[in-house]
Short mmCIF file of C-alpha atoms and ligand atoms in Angstrom, two decimals:
data_model
loop_
_atom_site.label_atom_id
_atom_site.label_comp_id
_atom_site.label_asym_id
_atom_site.label_seq_id
_atom_site.Cartn_x
_atom_site.Cartn_y
_atom_site.Cartn_z
CA MET B 1433 13.31 57.17 65.33
CA LYS B 1434 15.00 60.70 64.72
CA PRO B 1435 18.48 61.55 63.91
CA PRO B 1436 20.46 63.43 66.43
CA ALA B 1437 20.78 67.24 65.59
CA PHE B 1438 23.14 68.27 62.70
CA THR B 1439 24.05 71.13 60.64
CA TYR B 1440 22.95 70.77 56.98
CA HIS B 1441 25.21 71.91 54.22
CA ARG B 1442 24.15 71.81 50.58
CA PRO B 1443 26.94 72.92 48.28
CA THR B 1444 26.29 73.41 44.66
CA ASP B 1445 29.80 72.94 43.04
CA LEU B 1446 32.79 70.70 43.91
CA ASP B 1447 35.00 73.49 45.12
CA GLU B 1448 32.40 74.53 47.71
CA ALA B 1449 31.90 71.02 48.80
CA LEU B 1450 35.57 70.36 49.39
CA ALA B 1451 35.74 73.61 51.21
CA VAL B 1452 32.83 72.69 53.49
CA LEU B 1453 34.46 69.22 54.02
CA ALA B 1454 37.72 70.64 54.80
CA GLU B 1455 36.31 73.03 57.39
CA VAL B 1456 33.94 70.35 59.24
CA GLY B 1457 36.74 67.58 59.11
CA HIS B 1458 36.08 64.70 61.42
CA ASP B 1459 32.69 66.29 62.40
CA GLY B 1460 31.39 65.81 58.88
CA LYS B 1461 29.70 63.19 56.91
CA VAL B 1462 28.88 63.10 52.99
CA LEU B 1463 25.34 62.51 52.28
CA ALA B 1464 24.77 60.80 48.81
CA GLY B 1465 21.81 58.62 48.34
CA GLY B 1466 21.25 58.26 52.02
CA GLN B 1467 20.31 54.69 51.99
CA SER B 1468 22.83 53.40 54.42
CA LEU B 1469 23.61 56.62 56.32
CA VAL B 1470 20.10 57.84 57.07
CA PRO B 1471 19.30 54.60 58.71
CA LEU B 1472 22.29 54.83 60.77
CA LEU B 1473 21.46 58.53 61.83
CA ASN B 1474 17.97 57.34 62.71
CA MET B 1475 19.03 54.44 64.67
CA ARG B 1476 21.68 56.93 66.33
CA LEU B 1477 24.47 54.75 65.31
CA ALA B 1478 26.27 57.63 63.80
CA ALA B 1479 25.95 61.15 65.02
CA PRO B 1480 27.91 63.63 62.73
CA ALA B 1481 27.81 67.18 63.75
CA HIS B 1482 27.49 68.17 59.97
CA LEU B 1483 26.02 66.56 56.79
CA VAL B 1484 27.30 67.74 53.51
CA ASP B 1485 24.68 66.79 50.99
CA VAL B 1486 26.44 66.37 47.65
CA ASN B 1487 23.30 65.73 45.66
CA ARG B 1488 23.30 69.23 43.93
CA LEU B 1489 26.83 68.94 42.79
CA ALA B 1490 26.84 69.05 38.90
CA GLY B 1491 28.84 66.79 36.76
CA LEU B 1492 29.13 63.88 38.93
CA ALA B 1493 26.41 61.57 37.72
CA HIS B 1494 28.44 60.22 34.68
CA ILE B 1495 28.91 56.79 33.61
CA ARG B 1496 31.56 56.71 30.77
CA ARG B 1497 34.28 54.68 29.13
CA GLU B 1498 37.67 56.13 29.59
CA ASP B 1499 41.25 54.62 29.07
CA GLY B 1500 39.86 50.95 29.30
CA HIS B 1501 37.65 51.67 32.17
CA VAL B 1502 33.97 52.15 33.08
CA VAL B 1503 34.24 55.41 35.13
CA VAL B 1504 31.08 55.93 37.43
CA GLY B 1505 30.71 59.26 38.98
CA ALA B 1506 29.74 59.89 42.60
CA LEU B 1507 26.14 60.64 41.85
CA ALA B 1508 25.34 57.79 39.47
CA ARG B 1509 22.69 55.74 41.02
CA HIS B 1510 22.62 52.04 41.20
CA THR B 1511 19.85 51.99 38.71
CA ASP B 1512 21.89 54.28 36.33
CA VAL B 1513 24.67 51.76 36.42
CA GLU B 1514 22.31 48.70 36.12
CA ARG B 1515 20.60 50.15 32.95
CA ASP B 1516 23.50 51.62 31.17
CA PRO B 1517 24.28 49.87 27.85
CA GLY B 1518 27.71 51.00 27.53
CA ALA B 1519 28.75 49.91 31.03
CA PHE B 1520 27.01 46.58 30.56
CA ALA B 1521 28.76 46.06 27.24
CA ALA B 1522 32.22 46.84 28.69
CA VAL B 1523 31.87 45.36 32.26
CA PRO B 1524 28.83 43.06 32.35
CA LEU B 1525 29.67 42.20 35.91
CA LEU B 1526 28.49 45.66 37.00
CA ARG B 1527 24.79 45.00 35.83
CA GLN B 1528 25.08 41.38 37.00
CA ALA B 1529 25.87 42.37 40.54
CA THR B 1530 24.01 45.77 40.59
CA ALA B 1531 20.58 43.76 39.88
CA CYS B 1532 21.13 41.98 43.28
CA VAL B 1533 21.45 45.19 45.44
CA ALA B 1534 18.47 45.48 47.57
CA HIS B 1535 15.21 46.66 45.89
CA PRO B 1536 14.52 49.12 43.11
CA ALA B 1537 13.40 51.80 45.32
CA ILE B 1538 16.77 51.73 47.17
CA ARG B 1539 18.61 51.39 43.78
CA ASN B 1540 16.94 54.45 42.44
CA ARG B 1541 18.49 56.54 45.11
CA GLY B 1542 21.39 54.71 46.44
CA THR B 1543 24.82 55.43 44.58
CA THR B 1544 27.43 52.99 43.43
CA VAL B 1545 30.21 55.19 44.83
CA GLY B 1546 28.54 55.57 48.17
CA SER B 1547 28.14 51.65 48.36
CA LEU B 1548 32.03 51.61 47.94
CA VAL B 1549 32.70 54.10 50.46
CA HIS B 1550 30.13 52.51 52.90
CA ALA B 1551 32.40 49.39 52.56
CA ASP B 1552 29.75 46.91 53.87
CA PRO B 1553 31.39 43.43 53.60
CA ALA B 1554 28.03 42.00 52.52
CA ALA B 1555 27.66 44.52 49.70
CA GLU B 1556 27.97 43.72 45.94
CA LEU B 1557 29.89 46.52 44.53
CA PRO B 1558 33.03 46.48 46.68
CA ALA B 1559 33.42 42.83 45.66
CA VAL B 1560 33.07 43.96 41.99
CA LEU B 1561 35.57 46.56 42.27
CA ALA B 1562 37.97 44.29 44.14
CA VAL B 1563 37.78 41.46 41.48
CA LEU B 1564 38.37 43.90 38.58
CA ASN B 1565 41.36 45.42 40.45
CA GLY B 1566 39.65 48.65 40.13
CA SER B 1567 40.15 52.08 42.06
CA VAL B 1568 38.41 54.98 43.62
CA GLU B 1569 39.23 58.63 42.92
CA LEU B 1570 39.23 61.01 46.04
CA ALA B 1571 39.37 64.66 46.05
CA SER B 1572 39.94 67.05 49.08
CA ALA B 1573 40.83 70.88 49.22
CA ALA B 1574 44.37 69.66 49.29
CA GLY B 1575 44.29 67.77 45.90
CA THR B 1576 43.36 64.48 44.42
CA ARG B 1577 44.41 60.76 44.90
CA SER B 1578 43.60 57.42 43.47
CA VAL B 1579 43.30 54.43 45.68
CA PRO B 1580 43.29 50.82 44.34
CA ALA B 1581 40.65 48.55 45.67
CA GLY B 1582 43.29 46.48 47.44
CA GLU B 1583 44.02 49.36 49.60
CA PHE B 1584 40.55 50.80 49.78
CA PHE B 1585 38.52 48.52 51.88
CA LEU B 1586 40.07 48.55 55.52
CA GLY B 1587 37.37 46.70 57.44
CA PRO B 1588 33.62 46.39 57.88
CA LEU B 1589 32.11 49.88 57.23
CA GLU B 1590 35.59 51.34 56.93
CA SER B 1591 37.23 52.51 53.79
CA ALA B 1592 40.33 54.52 52.91
CA VAL B 1593 38.29 57.93 52.53
CA ARG B 1594 39.69 60.50 55.09
CA PRO B 1595 37.85 63.22 56.91
CA GLY B 1596 37.63 66.00 54.29
CA GLU B 1597 37.55 63.80 51.26
CA LEU B 1598 35.04 63.42 48.75
CA ALA B 1599 34.94 60.16 46.51
CA VAL B 1600 34.20 61.63 43.15
CA ALA B 1601 34.30 58.57 40.96
CA ALA B 1602 35.03 54.84 40.87
CA ARG B 1603 37.11 53.25 38.00
CA PHE B 1604 36.10 49.70 36.96
CA PRO B 1605 38.70 48.07 34.38
CA VAL B 1606 37.38 46.59 31.32
CA PRO B 1607 38.13 42.85 31.47
CA PRO B 1608 40.40 41.43 28.55
CA PRO B 1609 38.95 39.76 25.63
CA ARG B 1610 37.27 36.29 25.75
CA THR B 1611 36.40 37.11 29.43
CA GLY B 1612 32.93 35.98 30.82
CA SER B 1613 31.59 37.02 34.10
CA ALA B 1614 28.64 35.91 36.55
CA TRP B 1615 27.23 37.05 39.81
CA LEU B 1616 25.54 34.48 42.11
CA GLU B 1617 24.36 35.14 45.72
CA LEU B 1618 22.17 33.45 48.17
CA SER B 1619 19.96 35.76 50.67
CA ARG B 1620 16.99 34.67 52.99
CA ARG B 1621 14.64 36.94 51.13
CA HIS B 1622 14.64 38.55 47.79
CA GLY B 1623 16.74 42.08 48.08
CA ASP B 1624 18.28 41.24 51.61
CA TYR B 1625 21.88 41.54 51.99
CA ALA B 1626 23.54 38.02 50.78
CA LEU B 1627 24.55 35.36 53.24
CA ALA B 1628 27.36 34.76 50.83
CA GLY B 1629 27.73 35.97 47.15
CA ALA B 1630 30.44 35.43 44.39
CA GLY B 1631 31.27 37.67 41.44
CA VAL B 1632 33.64 35.81 38.87
CA LEU B 1633 35.56 36.51 35.72
CA VAL B 1634 36.87 33.56 33.36
CA THR B 1635 39.01 34.32 30.69
CA LEU B 1636 39.76 31.80 27.85
CA ASP B 1637 42.51 31.47 25.45
CA ALA B 1638 42.05 31.09 21.57
CA ASP B 1639 41.31 27.34 21.91
CA ARG B 1640 38.52 28.03 24.52
CA ARG B 1641 40.69 26.66 27.39
CA VAL B 1642 40.68 28.38 30.69
CA ALA B 1643 43.63 30.93 30.92
CA ALA B 1644 42.53 32.70 34.05
CA ALA B 1645 39.82 32.74 36.57
CA ARG B 1646 39.03 35.04 39.85
CA ALA B 1647 36.37 35.31 42.22
CA GLY B 1648 35.28 38.41 44.44
CA LEU B 1649 33.38 37.04 47.55
CA VAL B 1650 31.01 38.90 49.77
CA ALA B 1651 29.97 38.31 53.41
CA VAL B 1652 32.74 35.85 54.23
CA GLY B 1653 35.27 38.32 55.82
CA PRO B 1654 35.59 41.85 57.04
CA THR B 1655 36.46 43.09 53.49
CA PRO B 1656 35.70 41.62 50.04
CA VAL B 1657 37.74 38.48 49.54
CA VAL B 1658 39.42 38.08 46.13
CA VAL B 1659 40.79 34.65 45.14
CA ASP B 1660 42.85 33.71 42.29
CA LEU B 1661 41.19 30.46 40.94
CA THR B 1662 43.44 29.89 37.93
CA GLY B 1663 45.60 27.17 39.45
CA ALA B 1664 42.25 24.99 39.86
CA VAL B 1665 41.24 24.97 36.18
CA ALA B 1666 44.24 26.36 33.86
CA GLY B 1667 44.42 24.84 30.49
CA GLN B 1668 41.01 22.91 30.97
CA PRO B 1669 38.32 23.21 28.19
CA PHE B 1670 35.52 25.68 28.99
CA ASP B 1671 32.77 23.09 28.97
CA ALA B 1672 34.67 20.35 30.86
CA ALA B 1673 36.67 22.37 33.57
CA ASP B 1674 36.75 21.18 37.15
CA TRP B 1675 34.67 24.03 38.36
CA ALA B 1676 33.97 22.24 41.77
CA ALA B 1677 37.71 22.36 42.30
CA ALA B 1678 37.61 26.25 41.63
CA GLY B 1679 34.84 26.22 44.25
CA ALA B 1680 36.68 24.41 46.73
CA LEU B 1681 39.78 26.51 46.31
CA ALA B 1682 37.58 29.62 46.92
CA ALA B 1683 36.00 28.15 49.96
CA GLY B 1684 39.43 27.13 51.50
CA ALA B 1685 40.47 30.78 51.20
CA THR B 1686 37.77 32.30 53.28
CA GLU B 1687 37.31 32.65 57.16
CA PRO B 1688 33.75 33.42 57.70
CA GLU B 1689 32.35 33.98 61.17
CA ASP B 1690 29.13 32.53 62.78
CA ASP B 1691 26.48 35.17 63.21
CA ILE B 1692 22.75 35.19 63.83
CA HIS B 1693 22.14 34.71 59.98
CA ALA B 1694 24.43 31.76 59.16
CA THR B 1695 27.33 29.48 60.52
CA ALA B 1696 30.70 29.78 59.19
CA ALA B 1697 30.58 26.24 57.80
CA TYR B 1698 27.38 27.10 55.91
CA ARG B 1699 28.76 30.16 54.37
CA ARG B 1700 31.84 28.40 53.27
CA HIS B 1701 29.82 25.69 51.72
CA LEU B 1702 27.84 28.31 49.94
CA VAL B 1703 30.84 29.93 48.53
CA SER B 1704 32.05 26.51 47.14
CA VAL B 1705 28.58 26.00 45.45
CA LEU B 1706 28.15 29.58 44.04
CA VAL B 1707 31.76 29.82 42.81
CA ALA B 1708 31.39 26.47 40.96
CA ARG B 1709 28.11 27.47 39.27
CA ALA B 1710 29.13 31.10 38.61
CA THR B 1711 32.54 30.04 36.98
CA ALA B 1712 30.85 27.42 34.73
CA GLU B 1713 28.37 30.25 33.71
CA ALA B 1714 31.26 32.75 33.05
CA ALA B 1715 33.05 30.29 30.97
CA ARG B 1716 30.04 29.56 28.90
CA ARG B 1717 29.45 33.34 28.37
CA ALA B 1718 33.13 33.70 27.44
CA SER B 1719 32.93 31.01 24.87
C1 FAD M 1491 16.76 47.97 53.09
C2 FAD M 1491 18.10 48.14 52.41
C3 FAD M 1491 18.67 47.01 51.81
C4 FAD M 1491 19.68 47.17 51.32
N1 FAD M 1491 20.29 46.18 50.71
C5 FAD M 1491 21.65 46.23 50.06
C6 FAD M 1491 22.18 45.12 49.34
O1 FAD M 1491 21.75 43.96 49.37
N2 FAD M 1491 23.52 45.30 48.84
C7 FAD M 1491 24.06 46.41 48.81
O2 FAD M 1491 25.16 46.58 48.44
N3 FAD M 1491 23.53 47.55 49.47
C8 FAD M 1491 22.33 47.46 50.06
N4 FAD M 1491 21.80 48.54 50.68
C9 FAD M 1491 22.53 49.83 50.69
C10 FAD M 1491 22.40 50.67 49.43
O3 FAD M 1491 23.17 49.91 48.27
C11 FAD M 1491 23.01 52.01 49.63
O4 FAD M 1491 22.75 52.79 48.42
C12 FAD M 1491 24.63 52.20 49.64
O5 FAD M 1491 25.09 51.16 50.51
C13 FAD M 1491 25.08 53.44 50.01
O6 FAD M 1491 24.94 54.36 48.95
P1 FAD M 1491 24.15 55.73 49.29
O7 FAD M 1491 24.50 56.58 48.17
O8 FAD M 1491 22.76 55.71 49.73
O9 FAD M 1491 25.15 56.33 50.51
P2 FAD M 1491 24.72 57.15 51.85
O10 FAD M 1491 23.91 56.30 52.69
O11 FAD M 1491 24.51 58.48 51.46
O12 FAD M 1491 26.21 57.10 52.36
C14 FAD M 1491 26.85 55.99 52.87
C15 FAD M 1491 28.27 56.35 53.66
O13 FAD M 1491 29.00 56.55 52.48
C16 FAD M 1491 29.52 57.91 52.72
N5 FAD M 1491 29.47 58.63 51.34
C17 FAD M 1491 28.73 58.23 50.38
N6 FAD M 1491 29.10 58.90 49.20
C18 FAD M 1491 30.21 59.38 49.41
C19 FAD M 1491 31.21 60.10 48.66
N7 FAD M 1491 30.86 60.32 47.20
N8 FAD M 1491 32.29 60.43 49.19
C20 FAD M 1491 32.61 60.35 50.51
N9 FAD M 1491 31.78 59.66 51.24
C21 FAD M 1491 30.67 59.05 50.67
C22 FAD M 1491 28.66 58.70 53.67
O14 FAD M 1491 29.11 59.70 54.43
C23 FAD M 1491 28.18 57.43 54.44
O15 FAD M 1491 29.19 57.21 55.52
C24 FAD M 1491 20.45 48.48 51.31
C25 FAD M 1491 19.91 49.66 51.83
C26 FAD M 1491 18.67 49.41 52.42
C27 FAD M 1491 18.10 50.64 53.11
#
């Protein structure tokens, strides 16, 4: 399959990119790693008149620690994030989840920020941003704005990025001390999008009892689903908490749909099992 004809733009700095995006407005699409957009073009599910390739913009491939966050620039590839020792030390969930994104060839090219903007409900990184209460920095010719994760994911393949805007970075908050995390998912074949997945954070108190627990779930709703699990396990010892109750709480908070890949009941069952296992592992790591 070949994409429909488009005008190709390749700006070399941010101001030029924002000027082009302002000019082309609704008719334009940003091209980052191309791992989601190019298939959509080739299958003719998207037909933008203008493609704005941002790969030559300097200074957007950073991954840095800033004000209690790991900040990931628009051109940092999944592989860069996965391998970054500072990002792993500060927010281990980033590596735990990114390692489950597709295959190495796709992770070498696809960007973390592109994955957020693409907003696939089965993708890992949107759930990571959501469970951490992170945010996305957007720039346009008119200025900048920051959108919290809770307002960023609007629906399947729909994010808060407006025509003319470029997502320049994502900010992932560093969890509090004594927090452990884990990512678990199930897919039919290694590297496929998950039938269901869970990223969890468990925070312990000084006596190693559960102080807080949260899950970010994928493929069980139109956007990432975040569930506060604290009520099911608060005050319980890290090695003997009722993690099955946490799993049941998470499953009860989802409303998945039947599709060709799995039934809703099976997806809900997966959530209960994955969350129970992931929270137990996260608590062990926190201890
Ligand atoms: C076979 C295959 C399997 C995959 N499996 C998974 C998987 O298991 N989990 C998963 O999460 N992903 C998976 N992906 C998708 C992959 O992770 C992509 O890298 C990611 O979804 C998009 O990143 P990208 O940089 O390639 O974005 P692109 O494809 O370039 O763009 C995607 C969309 O985001 C917009 N966009 C991108 N960057 C910006 C920006 N900075 N500002 C504004 N708009 C922007 C584009 O206009 C486009 O609409 C898979 C892809 C393939 C081909």
